[in-house]
Coordinates of C-alpha atoms in Angstrom, one line a residue:
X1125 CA 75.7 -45.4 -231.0
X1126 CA 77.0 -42.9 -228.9
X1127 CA 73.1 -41.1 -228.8
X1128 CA 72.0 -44.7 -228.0
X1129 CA 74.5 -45.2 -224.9
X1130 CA 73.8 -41.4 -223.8
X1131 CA 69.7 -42.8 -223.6
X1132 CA 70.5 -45.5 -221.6
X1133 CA 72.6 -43.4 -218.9
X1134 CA 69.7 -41.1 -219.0
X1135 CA 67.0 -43.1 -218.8
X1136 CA 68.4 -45.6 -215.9
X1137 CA 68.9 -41.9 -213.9
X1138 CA 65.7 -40.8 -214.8
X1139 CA 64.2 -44.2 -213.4
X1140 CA 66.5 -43.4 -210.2
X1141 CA 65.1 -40.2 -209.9
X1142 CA 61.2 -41.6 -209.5
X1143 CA 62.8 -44.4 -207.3
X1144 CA 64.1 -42.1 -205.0
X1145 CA 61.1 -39.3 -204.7
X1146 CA 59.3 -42.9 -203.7
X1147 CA 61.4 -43.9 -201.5
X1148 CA 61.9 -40.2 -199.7
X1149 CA 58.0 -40.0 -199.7
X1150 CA 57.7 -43.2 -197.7
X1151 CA 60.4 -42.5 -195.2
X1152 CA 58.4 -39.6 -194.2
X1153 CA 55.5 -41.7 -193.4
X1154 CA 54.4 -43.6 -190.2
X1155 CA 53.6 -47.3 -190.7
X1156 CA 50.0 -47.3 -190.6
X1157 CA 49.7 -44.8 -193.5
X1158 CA 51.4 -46.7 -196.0
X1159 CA 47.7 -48.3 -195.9
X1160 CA 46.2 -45.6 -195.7
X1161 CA 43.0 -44.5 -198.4
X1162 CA 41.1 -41.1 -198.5
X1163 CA 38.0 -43.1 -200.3
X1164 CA 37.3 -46.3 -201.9
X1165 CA 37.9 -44.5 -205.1
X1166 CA 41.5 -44.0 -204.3
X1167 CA 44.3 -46.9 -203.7
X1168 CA 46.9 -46.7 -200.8
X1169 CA 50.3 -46.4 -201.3
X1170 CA 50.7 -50.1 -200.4
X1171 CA 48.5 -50.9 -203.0
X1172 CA 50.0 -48.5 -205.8
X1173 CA 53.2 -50.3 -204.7
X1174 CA 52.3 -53.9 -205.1
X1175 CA 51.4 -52.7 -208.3
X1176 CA 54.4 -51.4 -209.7
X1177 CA 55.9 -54.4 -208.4
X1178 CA 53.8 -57.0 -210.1
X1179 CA 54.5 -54.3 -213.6
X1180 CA 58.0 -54.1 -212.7
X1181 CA 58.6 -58.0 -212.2
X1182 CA 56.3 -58.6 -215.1
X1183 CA 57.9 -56.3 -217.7
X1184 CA 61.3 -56.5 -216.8
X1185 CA 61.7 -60.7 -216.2
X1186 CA 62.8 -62.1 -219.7
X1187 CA 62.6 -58.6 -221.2
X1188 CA 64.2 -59.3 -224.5
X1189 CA 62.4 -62.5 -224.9
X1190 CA 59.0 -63.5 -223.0
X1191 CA 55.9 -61.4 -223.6
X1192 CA 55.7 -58.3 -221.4
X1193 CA 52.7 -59.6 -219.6
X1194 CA 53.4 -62.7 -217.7
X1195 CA 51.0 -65.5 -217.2
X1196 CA 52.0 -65.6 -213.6
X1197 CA 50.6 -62.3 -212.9
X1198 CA 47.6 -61.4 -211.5
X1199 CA 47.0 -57.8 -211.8
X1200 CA 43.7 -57.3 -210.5
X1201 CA 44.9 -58.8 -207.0
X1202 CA 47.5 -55.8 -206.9
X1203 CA 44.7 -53.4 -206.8
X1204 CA 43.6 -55.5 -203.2
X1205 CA 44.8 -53.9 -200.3
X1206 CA 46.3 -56.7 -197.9
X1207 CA 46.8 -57.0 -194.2
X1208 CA 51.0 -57.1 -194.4
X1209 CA 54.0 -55.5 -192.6
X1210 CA 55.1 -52.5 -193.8
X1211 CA 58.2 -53.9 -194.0
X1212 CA 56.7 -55.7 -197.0
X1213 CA 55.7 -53.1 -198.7
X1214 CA 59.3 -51.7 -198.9
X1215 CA 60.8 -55.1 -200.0
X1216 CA 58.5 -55.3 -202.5
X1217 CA 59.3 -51.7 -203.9
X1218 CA 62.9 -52.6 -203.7
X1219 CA 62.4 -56.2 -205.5
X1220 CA 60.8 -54.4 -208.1
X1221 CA 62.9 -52.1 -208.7
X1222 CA 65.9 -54.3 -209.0
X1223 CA 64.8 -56.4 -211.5
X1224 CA 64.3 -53.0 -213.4
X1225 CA 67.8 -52.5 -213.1
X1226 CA 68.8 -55.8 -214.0
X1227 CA 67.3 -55.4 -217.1
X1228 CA 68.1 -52.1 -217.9
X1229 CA 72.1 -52.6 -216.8
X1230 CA 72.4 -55.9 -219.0
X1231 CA 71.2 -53.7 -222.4
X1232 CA 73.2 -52.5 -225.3
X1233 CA 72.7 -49.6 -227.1
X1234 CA 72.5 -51.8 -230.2
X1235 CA 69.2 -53.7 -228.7
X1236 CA 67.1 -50.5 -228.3
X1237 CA 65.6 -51.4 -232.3
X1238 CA 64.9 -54.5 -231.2
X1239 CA 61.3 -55.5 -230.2
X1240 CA 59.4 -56.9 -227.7
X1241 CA 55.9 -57.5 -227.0
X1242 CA 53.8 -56.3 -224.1
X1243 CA 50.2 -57.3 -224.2
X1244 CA 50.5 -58.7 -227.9
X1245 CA 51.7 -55.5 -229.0
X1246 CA 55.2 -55.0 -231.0
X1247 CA 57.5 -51.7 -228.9
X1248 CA 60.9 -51.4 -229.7
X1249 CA 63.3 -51.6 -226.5
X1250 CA 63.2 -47.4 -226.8
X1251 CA 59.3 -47.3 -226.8
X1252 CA 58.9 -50.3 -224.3
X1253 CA 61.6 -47.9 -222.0
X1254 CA 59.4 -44.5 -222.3
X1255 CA 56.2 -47.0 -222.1
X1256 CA 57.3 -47.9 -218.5
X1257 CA 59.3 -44.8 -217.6
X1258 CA 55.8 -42.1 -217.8
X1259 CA 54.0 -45.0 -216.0
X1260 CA 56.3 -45.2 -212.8
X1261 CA 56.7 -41.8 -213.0
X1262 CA 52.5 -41.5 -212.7
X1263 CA 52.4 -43.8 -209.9
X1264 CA 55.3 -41.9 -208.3
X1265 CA 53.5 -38.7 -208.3
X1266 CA 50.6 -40.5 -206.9
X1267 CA 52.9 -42.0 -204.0
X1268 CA 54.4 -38.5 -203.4
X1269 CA 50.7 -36.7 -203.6
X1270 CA 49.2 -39.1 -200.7
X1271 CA 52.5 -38.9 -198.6
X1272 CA 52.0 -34.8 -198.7
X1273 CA 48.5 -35.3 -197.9
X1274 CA 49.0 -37.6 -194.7
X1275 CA 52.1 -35.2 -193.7
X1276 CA 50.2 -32.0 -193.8
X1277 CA 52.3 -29.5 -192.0
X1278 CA 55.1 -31.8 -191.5
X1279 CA 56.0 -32.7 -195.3
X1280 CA 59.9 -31.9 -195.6
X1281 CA 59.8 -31.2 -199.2
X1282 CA 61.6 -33.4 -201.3
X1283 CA 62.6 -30.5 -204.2
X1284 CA 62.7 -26.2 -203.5
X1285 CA 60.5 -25.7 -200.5
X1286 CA 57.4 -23.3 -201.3
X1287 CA 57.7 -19.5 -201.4
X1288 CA 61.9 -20.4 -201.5
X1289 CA 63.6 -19.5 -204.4
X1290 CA 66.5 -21.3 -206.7
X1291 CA 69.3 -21.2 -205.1
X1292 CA 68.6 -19.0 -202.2
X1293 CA 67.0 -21.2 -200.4
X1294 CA 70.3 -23.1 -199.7
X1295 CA 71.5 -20.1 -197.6

């Protein structure tokens, strides 16, 4: 049990981790780039945002009991870029998050065996977790990699600055 509980600290910090490198991105960003898209390939970081939120309130919503996939949702309108406030965009990502929490802060170590089901398939609570920890942590990086793009120049970087070395860079 003890391994089980030492997952869950680790995992809700991990998840804190991505939550913040978002969030430190976006601060660095002026209004109008948060819609920004280098190609109609690419999404904007609006976009990868309602995303995450529709997965987040999806997955997390009823987590031990309802199917990971809610009816409600309607993921192909996430990928649709919308004319909304950029103060939207940031509700959204903190809505999302929450419920994250709100899941993750209401488990016991004794329910990480247990299943659930996320698009008809069976993941225990452990592989449901990891399943939804390396996605945020892909759209993350793809939130952080357009921020540095917009920022050029003026990205304050968010770990050891280039050509700075552990720890001397702190002096």
């Amino acid at each position: 049990m003890e391994l089980a509980k030492n997952y869950l600290e680790t995992v809700k910090k991990q998840f804190q981790n991505y939550k913040s490198l978002g969030e430190r991105s976006m601060d660095q960003l002026e209004a109008s780039q948060l819609f920004y898209t280098i190609n109609e390939n690419t999404n904007s970081i609006s976009v990868i945002v309602k995303h995450m939120h529709g997965n987040m309130l999806s997955r997390w919503t009823d987590f031990l009991i309802g199917e990971g996939e809610k009816t409600w949702r309607k993921r192909e309108d996430e990928f649709e870029e919308e004319n909304m406030e950029n103060a939207m965009v940031l509700i959204m990502w903190k809505e999302g998050w929450d419920c994250l929490f709100k899941a993750l802060n209401s488990l016991q170590s004794d329910q990480l065996t247990e299943i659930v089901i996320i698009r008809g398939e069976k993941h225990s609570v452990m592989e449901a977790i990891n399943r939804q920890l390396a996605h945020y942590s892909y759209h993350v990086g793809q939130i952080v990699f357009a921020a540095k793009q917009l920022k050029g120049s003026e990205w304050e970087s968010l770990s050891i600055p280039r050509h700075k070395h552990w720890p001397f860079y702190l002096m």
